[in-house]
Amino acid sequence: RMPKPSLPAGWVKRYSTRKQRKYYFNTKTQESQWELPTEPAKSPATDTDTSSSKRTKPDEPEKVTASHILAKHRESRNPTNYKGEKITRTKEEAVDIIRDVRREVMADPACFQQLARQKSDCKSGARGGDLGPFARADMQKPFSDAAFSLQVGEVSDLVYTQSGVHIILRTA
């Protein structure tokens, strides 16, 4: 029997109950990935670059509540939608979809939930995109950075993560 390979320093193995599979979490940058890491975790680029697990401002809340609309693409880390359908669109096509959705939302903010139900590739779409409350470390860094920078009621510009292309509406 082969011994289990040990993880490089700064990485921990976690299990995604939603995806029913293991993933790897970088304890220094607070980012996660599906692929087995091959190098020790590196710290964020500079000492002034705050880790996503820490609040960037003293008055920043521990958690925010937000909704989102996600368009996955074939390079997404899990290129299937919540129905289990394989995503074949390009990243550029995903950008176009979310750009169009954002245009509609900006013209009529009340349509966000309906558009999430119709257009989102995330299972949160069934809840109008509602993700509930979450801490910075709960989401991928670009997503958390965007969500925590928004005012309540504000809609983000396009946000790019390993999952795909999003717009985020901060709700609390």
Coordinates of N, CA and C in Angstrom, one line a residue:
R1 N 0.8 -1.2 0.0 CA 0.0 0.0 0.0 C 0.9 1.3 0.0
M2 N 0.5 2.2 -0.9 CA 1.3 3.4 -1.0 C 1.0 4.4 0.1
P3 N 2.0 5.0 0.8 CA 1.7 6.0 1.8 C 1.0 7.3 1.1
K4 N 0.1 7.9 1.9 CA -0.6 9.1 1.3 C 0.5 10.2 1.2
P5 N 0.5 10.9 0.1 CA 1.4 12.0 0.0 C 1.0 13.1 1.0
S6 N 2.0 13.7 1.6 CA 1.7 14.8 2.5 C 1.6 16.1 1.8
L7 N 0.7 17.0 2.3 CA 0.5 18.3 1.6 C 1.7 19.2 1.9
P8 N 2.0 20.1 0.9 CA 3.1 21.1 1.2 C 2.7 22.0 2.3
A9 N 3.6 22.6 3.0 CA 3.4 23.5 4.1 C 2.4 24.6 3.8
G10 N 1.5 24.9 4.7 CA 0.5 26.0 4.5 C -0.7 25.6 3.8
W11 N -0.9 24.3 3.5 CA -2.1 23.8 2.8 C -2.8 22.8 3.8
V12 N -4.2 22.9 3.7 CA -5.0 21.9 4.4 C -6.0 21.3 3.4
K13 N -6.3 20.0 3.7 CA -7.4 19.4 2.8 C -8.7 19.6 3.5
R14 N -9.7 20.0 2.7 CA -11.1 20.2 3.2 C -12.0 19.4 2.3
Y15 N -13.3 19.3 2.8 CA -14.2 18.6 2.0 C -15.4 19.5 1.7
S16 N -15.8 19.6 0.5 CA -17.0 20.4 0.0 C -18.2 19.5 0.1
T17 N -19.1 19.8 1.0 CA -20.3 19.0 1.1 C -21.2 19.3 -0.1
R18 N -21.1 20.5 -0.6 CA -21.9 20.9 -1.7 C -21.5 20.1 -3.0
K19 N -20.2 20.1 -3.2 CA -19.7 19.4 -4.4 C -19.3 17.9 -4.2
Q20 N -19.4 17.5 -2.9 CA -19.1 16.1 -2.5 C -17.7 15.7 -3.0
R21 N -16.7 16.6 -2.8 CA -15.4 16.2 -3.1 C -14.4 17.1 -2.3
K22 N -13.1 16.6 -2.2 CA -12.1 17.3 -1.4 C -11.6 18.5 -2.2
Y23 N -11.1 19.4 -1.5 CA -10.4 20.6 -2.1 C -9.3 21.0 -1.1
Y24 N -8.4 21.9 -1.6 CA -7.3 22.3 -0.8 C -7.3 23.8 -0.5
F25 N -7.0 24.1 0.8 CA -7.2 25.5 1.2 C -5.8 26.0 1.6
N26 N -5.4 27.2 1.1 CA -4.2 27.8 1.4 C -4.4 28.7 2.6
T27 N -3.7 28.3 3.7 CA -3.9 29.0 5.0 C -3.3 30.4 5.0
K28 N -2.4 30.7 4.1 CA -1.8 32.0 4.1 C -2.6 33.0 3.3
T29 N -3.2 32.6 2.1 CA -3.9 33.5 1.3 C -5.4 33.4 1.4
Q30 N -5.9 32.3 2.1 CA -7.3 32.0 2.3 C -8.0 31.7 1.0
E31 N -7.2 31.2 0.0 CA -7.8 30.8 -1.2 C -7.9 29.3 -1.3
S32 N -8.8 28.8 -2.1 CA -8.9 27.3 -2.2 C -8.8 26.9 -3.7
Q33 N -8.5 25.6 -3.9 CA -8.4 25.1 -5.2 C -8.8 23.6 -5.2
W34 N -9.2 23.1 -6.3 CA -9.5 21.7 -6.4 C -8.3 20.8 -6.6
E35 N -7.3 21.4 -7.3 CA -6.1 20.6 -7.7 C -5.1 20.4 -6.5
L36 N -4.5 19.3 -6.4 CA -3.5 19.0 -5.3 C -2.4 20.0 -5.4
P37 N -2.1 20.8 -4.4 CA -1.0 21.7 -4.4 C 0.4 21.0 -4.5
T38 N 1.3 21.6 -5.2 CA 2.6 21.0 -5.4 C 3.7 21.8 -4.7
E39 N 3.4 23.1 -4.3 CA 4.4 23.9 -3.7 C 3.9 24.4 -2.3
P40 N 4.8 24.8 -1.4 CA 4.3 25.4 -0.1 C 3.5 26.6 -0.4
A41 N 2.5 26.9 0.5 CA 1.7 28.1 0.4 C 2.5 29.3 0.5
K42 N 2.3 30.3 -0.4 CA 3.0 31.5 -0.3 C 2.1 32.6 0.4
S43 N 2.8 33.5 1.1 CA 2.0 34.6 1.8 C 1.6 35.6 0.7
P44 N 0.6 36.4 1.1 CA 0.2 37.5 0.1 C 1.4 38.3 -0.2
A45 N 1.3 39.0 -1.4 CA 2.5 39.6 -2.0 C 3.2 40.6 -1.1
T46 N 2.5 41.4 -0.3 CA 3.2 42.3 0.6 C 2.6 42.3 2.0
D47 N 3.3 42.9 2.9 CA 2.8 43.0 4.3 C 1.6 43.9 4.3
T48 N 1.4 44.8 3.4 CA 0.3 45.7 3.4 C -0.9 45.0 2.8
D49 N -0.7 44.0 2.0 CA -1.8 43.2 1.4 C -2.5 42.4 2.5
T50 N -3.7 42.7 2.9 CA -4.3 42.0 4.0 C -4.9 40.6 3.5
S51 N -4.7 39.7 4.3 CA -5.3 38.3 4.0 C -6.8 38.4 4.0
S52 N -7.4 37.6 3.2 CA -8.9 37.7 3.0 C -9.6 37.3 4.3
S53 N -8.9 36.7 5.2 CA -9.6 36.3 6.5 C -9.7 37.4 7.5
K54 N -8.9 38.4 7.2 CA -8.8 39.6 8.1 C -9.7 40.7 7.6
R55 N -10.3 41.5 8.5 CA -11.0 42.6 8.1 C -10.0 43.7 7.5
T56 N -10.4 44.3 6.4 CA -9.5 45.3 5.8 C -9.6 46.7 6.5
K57 N -10.8 46.9 7.1 CA -11.0 48.2 7.8 C -11.5 47.8 9.2
P58 N -11.1 48.6 10.2 CA -11.5 48.3 11.6 C -13.0 48.3 11.7
D59 N -13.8 49.1 10.9 CA -15.2 49.1 11.1 C -15.9 48.1 10.1
E60 N -15.2 47.3 9.4 CA -15.8 46.3 8.5 C -16.5 45.2 9.3
P61 N -17.7 44.8 8.9 CA -18.4 43.8 9.6 C -17.7 42.4 9.5
E62 N -18.0 41.6 10.4 CA -17.5 40.2 10.4 C -18.1 39.5 9.2
K63 N -19.4 39.7 8.9 CA -20.1 39.1 7.8 C -20.9 40.1 7.0
V64 N -21.1 39.8 5.7 CA -22.1 40.6 4.9 C -23.1 39.6 4.3
T65 N -24.2 40.1 3.9 CA -25.2 39.2 3.2 C -25.3 39.7 1.8
A66 N -25.3 38.8 0.8 CA -25.3 39.2 -0.6 C -26.0 38.2 -1.4
S67 N -26.4 38.6 -2.6 CA -27.0 37.7 -3.6 C -26.1 37.9 -4.8
H68 N -26.0 36.9 -5.7 CA -25.2 37.0 -6.9 C -25.9 36.3 -8.0
I69 N -25.4 36.6 -9.2 CA -25.7 35.9 -10.4 C -24.4 35.4 -11.1
L70 N -24.3 34.2 -11.4 CA -23.1 33.6 -11.8 C -23.3 33.0 -13.2
A71 N -22.3 33.3 -14.1 CA -22.3 32.6 -15.4 C -20.9 31.9 -15.4
K72 N -21.1 30.6 -15.5 CA -19.8 29.7 -15.6 C -19.4 29.7 -17.0
H73 N -18.2 29.2 -17.2 CA -17.7 29.0 -18.6 C -16.9 27.7 -18.6
R74 N -16.4 27.3 -19.7 CA -15.8 26.0 -19.8 C -14.4 25.9 -19.0
E75 N -13.8 27.1 -18.7 CA -12.6 27.1 -17.9 C -12.9 27.3 -16.4
S76 N -14.1 27.3 -16.0 CA -14.5 27.4 -14.6 C -14.0 26.2 -13.9
R77 N -13.7 26.3 -12.6 CA -13.2 25.1 -11.8 C -14.2 24.0 -11.8
N78 N -15.4 24.2 -11.9 CA -16.4 23.1 -12.0 C -17.4 23.5 -13.1
P79 N -17.1 23.2 -14.4 CA -17.9 23.7 -15.5 C -19.2 22.9 -15.7
T80 N -20.0 22.8 -14.6 CA -21.4 22.3 -14.7 C -22.3 23.3 -13.9
N81 N -23.5 23.4 -14.4 CA -24.4 24.2 -13.6 C -25.1 23.4 -12.5
Y82 N -25.9 24.0 -11.7 CA -26.5 23.3 -10.6 C -27.5 22.2 -11.0
K83 N -27.8 22.2 -12.3 CA -28.7 21.1 -12.8 C -27.8 19.9 -13.2
G84 N -26.5 20.1 -13.2 CA -25.6 19.0 -13.6 C -25.2 19.1 -15.1
E85 N -25.7 20.1 -15.8 CA -25.4 20.2 -17.2 C -24.0 20.8 -17.4
K86 N -23.3 20.2 -18.4 CA -21.9 20.7 -18.7 C -22.0 22.0 -19.3
I87 N -21.1 22.9 -18.9 CA -21.0 24.3 -19.5 C -20.0 24.3 -20.6
T88 N -20.4 24.7 -21.8 CA -19.5 24.7 -22.9 C -19.1 26.1 -23.4
R89 N -19.8 27.1 -22.8 CA -19.6 28.5 -23.3 C -18.1 29.0 -23.0
T90 N -17.7 29.9 -23.8 CA -16.3 30.5 -23.5 C -16.4 31.5 -22.4
K91 N -15.3 31.9 -21.9 CA -15.3 33.0 -20.8 C -15.8 34.3 -21.4
E92 N -15.5 34.6 -22.7 CA -16.0 35.8 -23.3 C -17.6 35.8 -23.3
E93 N -18.1 34.6 -23.6 CA -19.6 34.5 -23.7 C -20.2 34.7 -22.3
A94 N -19.5 34.1 -21.3 CA -20.0 34.3 -19.9 C -20.0 35.8 -19.5
V95 N -18.9 36.5 -19.9 CA -18.8 37.9 -19.6 C -19.9 38.7 -20.3
D96 N -20.2 38.3 -21.6 CA -21.3 39.0 -22.3 C -22.7 38.8 -21.6
I97 N -22.9 37.5 -21.1 CA -24.1 37.2 -20.4 C -24.3 38.1 -19.1
I98 N -23.2 38.1 -18.3 CA -23.3 38.9 -17.0 C -23.3 40.4 -17.3
R99 N -22.6 40.8 -18.3 CA -22.7 42.3 -18.7 C -24.1 42.6 -19.0
D100 N -24.8 41.8 -19.8 CA -26.2 42.1 -20.2 C -27.1 42.0 -19.0
V101 N -26.9 41.0 -18.1 CA -27.7 40.9 -16.9 C -27.5 42.2 -16.0
R102 N -26.3 42.6 -15.9 CA -26.0 43.8 -15.0 C -26.7 45.0 -15.6
R103 N -26.7 45.1 -16.9 CA -27.3 46.3 -17.6 C -28.8 46.3 -17.2
E104 N -29.5 45.1 -17.3 CA -30.9 45.0 -16.9 C -31.1 45.3 -15.4
V105 N -30.2 44.8 -14.6 CA -30.4 45.1 -13.1 C -30.2 46.6 -12.9
M106 N -29.2 47.2 -13.5 CA -29.0 48.7 -13.3 C -30.2 49.5 -13.7
A107 N -30.9 49.0 -14.8 CA -32.1 49.7 -15.3 C -33.3 49.5 -14.4
D108 N -33.3 48.3 -13.7 CA -34.5 47.9 -12.9 C -34.0 47.0 -11.8
P109 N -33.5 47.6 -10.7 CA -32.9 46.8 -9.6 C -33.8 45.7 -9.0
A110 N -35.1 46.0 -9.1 CA -36.1 45.0 -8.6 C -36.1 43.7 -9.3
C111 N -35.5 43.6 -10.5 CA -35.5 42.4 -11.3 C -34.4 41.4 -10.9
F112 N -33.5 41.8 -9.9 CA -32.3 41.0 -9.6 C -32.7 39.5 -9.3
Q113 N -33.7 39.3 -8.4 CA -34.0 38.0 -8.0 C -34.6 37.2 -9.2
Q114 N -35.4 37.8 -10.0 CA -36.0 37.1 -11.1 C -34.9 36.7 -12.1
L115 N -34.0 37.6 -12.4 CA -32.9 37.3 -13.3 C -32.0 36.2 -12.7
A116 N -31.7 36.2 -11.4 CA -30.9 35.2 -10.8 C -31.6 33.8 -11.0
R117 N -32.9 33.7 -10.9 CA -33.6 32.5 -11.1 C -33.5 32.0 -12.5
Q118 N -33.5 33.0 -13.5 CA -33.5 32.6 -14.9 C -32.1 32.4 -15.4
K119 N -31.1 33.1 -15.0 CA -29.8 33.1 -15.6 C -28.7 32.5 -14.9
S120 N -28.8 32.4 -13.5 CA -27.6 32.0 -12.8 C -27.3 30.5 -12.9
D121 N -26.0 30.2 -13.0 CA -25.6 28.8 -13.1 C -25.3 28.2 -11.6
C122 N -25.6 29.1 -10.6 CA -25.4 28.6 -9.2 C -26.7 28.2 -8.7
K123 N -26.7 27.2 -7.8 CA -28.0 26.8 -7.2 C -28.7 27.8 -6.4
S124 N -27.9 28.9 -6.0 CA -28.5 30.0 -5.2 C -29.5 30.7 -6.1
G125 N -29.5 30.5 -7.4 CA -30.4 31.2 -8.3 C -31.9 30.8 -7.9
A126 N -32.1 29.6 -7.4 CA -33.4 29.2 -7.0 C -33.9 30.1 -5.8
R127 N -33.0 30.7 -5.1 CA -33.4 31.6 -4.0 C -33.2 33.0 -4.4
G128 N -33.3 33.3 -5.7 CA -33.1 34.7 -6.2 C -31.6 35.1 -6.1
G129 N -30.7 34.2 -6.0 CA -29.3 34.5 -5.9 C -28.8 34.6 -4.4
D130 N -29.7 34.5 -3.5 CA -29.3 34.8 -2.1 C -28.3 33.8 -1.5
L131 N -27.2 34.3 -1.1 CA -26.1 33.5 -0.5 C -26.2 33.5 1.1
G132 N -27.0 34.3 1.6 CA -27.1 34.4 3.1 C -25.8 35.2 3.6
P133 N -25.7 35.2 4.9 CA -24.5 35.9 5.5 C -23.2 35.1 5.3
F134 N -22.1 35.7 5.1 CA -20.8 35.0 5.0 C -19.7 35.9 5.4
A135 N -18.6 35.3 5.9 CA -17.4 36.0 6.3 C -16.5 36.0 5.1
R136 N -15.5 36.9 5.1 CA -14.5 37.0 4.0 C -13.9 35.7 3.6
A137 N -13.5 34.9 4.6 CA -12.8 33.6 4.3 C -13.7 32.6 3.7
D138 N -15.0 32.8 3.7 CA -16.0 31.8 3.2 C -16.0 31.8 1.7
M139 N -15.6 32.8 1.1 CA -15.7 32.9 -0.4 C -14.3 33.1 -1.0
Q140 N -14.3 32.9 -2.3 CA -13.0 33.2 -3.0 C -12.7 34.7 -2.9
K141 N -11.4 34.9 -2.8 CA -10.9 36.3 -2.4 C -11.5 37.4 -3.3
P142 N -11.5 37.2 -4.7 CA -12.1 38.3 -5.5 C -13.6 38.6 -5.2
F143 N -14.3 37.5 -4.9 CA -15.7 37.6 -4.5 C -15.9 38.3 -3.2
S144 N -15.1 37.9 -2.2 CA -15.2 38.6 -0.9 C -14.8 40.0 -1.0
D145 N -13.7 40.3 -1.7 CA -13.2 41.7 -1.8 C -14.3 42.6 -2.4
A146 N -15.0 42.1 -3.4 CA -16.1 42.8 -4.0 C -17.3 43.0 -3.1
A147 N -17.7 41.9 -2.5 CA -18.9 41.9 -1.7 C -18.7 42.8 -0.5
F148 N -17.5 42.8 0.2 CA -17.3 43.6 1.4 C -17.0 45.1 1.0
S149 N -16.7 45.4 -0.2 CA -16.5 46.8 -0.6 C -17.8 47.5 -1.0
L150 N -18.9 46.7 -1.2 CA -20.2 47.3 -1.6 C -20.9 47.9 -0.4
Q151 N -21.7 48.9 -0.7 CA -22.7 49.4 0.3 C -23.9 48.5 0.1
V152 N -24.8 48.5 1.2 CA -26.0 47.7 1.1 C -26.9 48.3 0.0
G153 N -27.4 47.5 -0.9 CA -28.2 47.9 -2.0 C -27.4 48.1 -3.3
E154 N -26.1 48.1 -3.2 CA -25.2 48.4 -4.3 C -24.9 47.1 -5.1
V155 N -24.8 47.2 -6.4 CA -24.5 46.1 -7.3 C -23.0 46.3 -7.8
S156 N -22.3 45.2 -7.8 CA -20.9 45.2 -8.2 C -20.8 45.3 -9.7
D157 N -19.6 45.6 -10.1 CA -19.2 45.5 -11.5 C -19.0 44.0 -11.7
L158 N -18.5 43.5 -12.9 CA -18.3 42.1 -13.1 C -17.1 41.6 -12.1
V159 N -17.3 40.5 -11.5 CA -16.3 39.9 -10.6 C -15.9 38.6 -11.2
Y160 N -14.6 38.4 -11.3 CA -14.1 37.1 -11.9 C -13.5 36.2 -10.8
T161 N -13.9 35.0 -10.7 CA -13.4 34.0 -9.8 C -13.1 32.7 -10.5
Q162 N -12.6 31.8 -9.8 CA -12.4 30.4 -10.4 C -13.7 29.8 -10.8
S163 N -14.8 30.2 -10.2 CA -16.1 29.7 -10.5 C -16.7 30.2 -11.8
G164 N -16.3 31.4 -12.1 CA -16.9 32.1 -13.3 C -17.0 33.6 -13.2
V165 N -18.0 34.2 -13.8 CA -18.2 35.6 -13.8 C -19.5 35.9 -13.1
H166 N -19.4 36.9 -12.1 CA -20.5 37.2 -11.2 C -20.9 38.7 -11.3
I167 N -22.1 39.0 -10.9 CA -22.4 40.3 -10.3 C -23.0 40.0 -8.9
I168 N -22.7 40.9 -8.0 CA -23.1 40.7 -6.6 C -23.9 41.9 -6.2
L169 N -25.0 41.6 -5.5 CA -25.9 42.6 -4.8 C -25.7 42.5 -3.3
R170 N -25.2 43.5 -2.7 CA -25.1 43.4 -1.2 C -26.4 43.7 -0.6
T171 N -26.9 42.8 0.2 CA -28.3 43.0 0.8 C -28.3 43.3 2.3
A172 N -27.2 43.1 3.0 CA -27.1 43.5 4.4 C -25.6 43.5 4.8

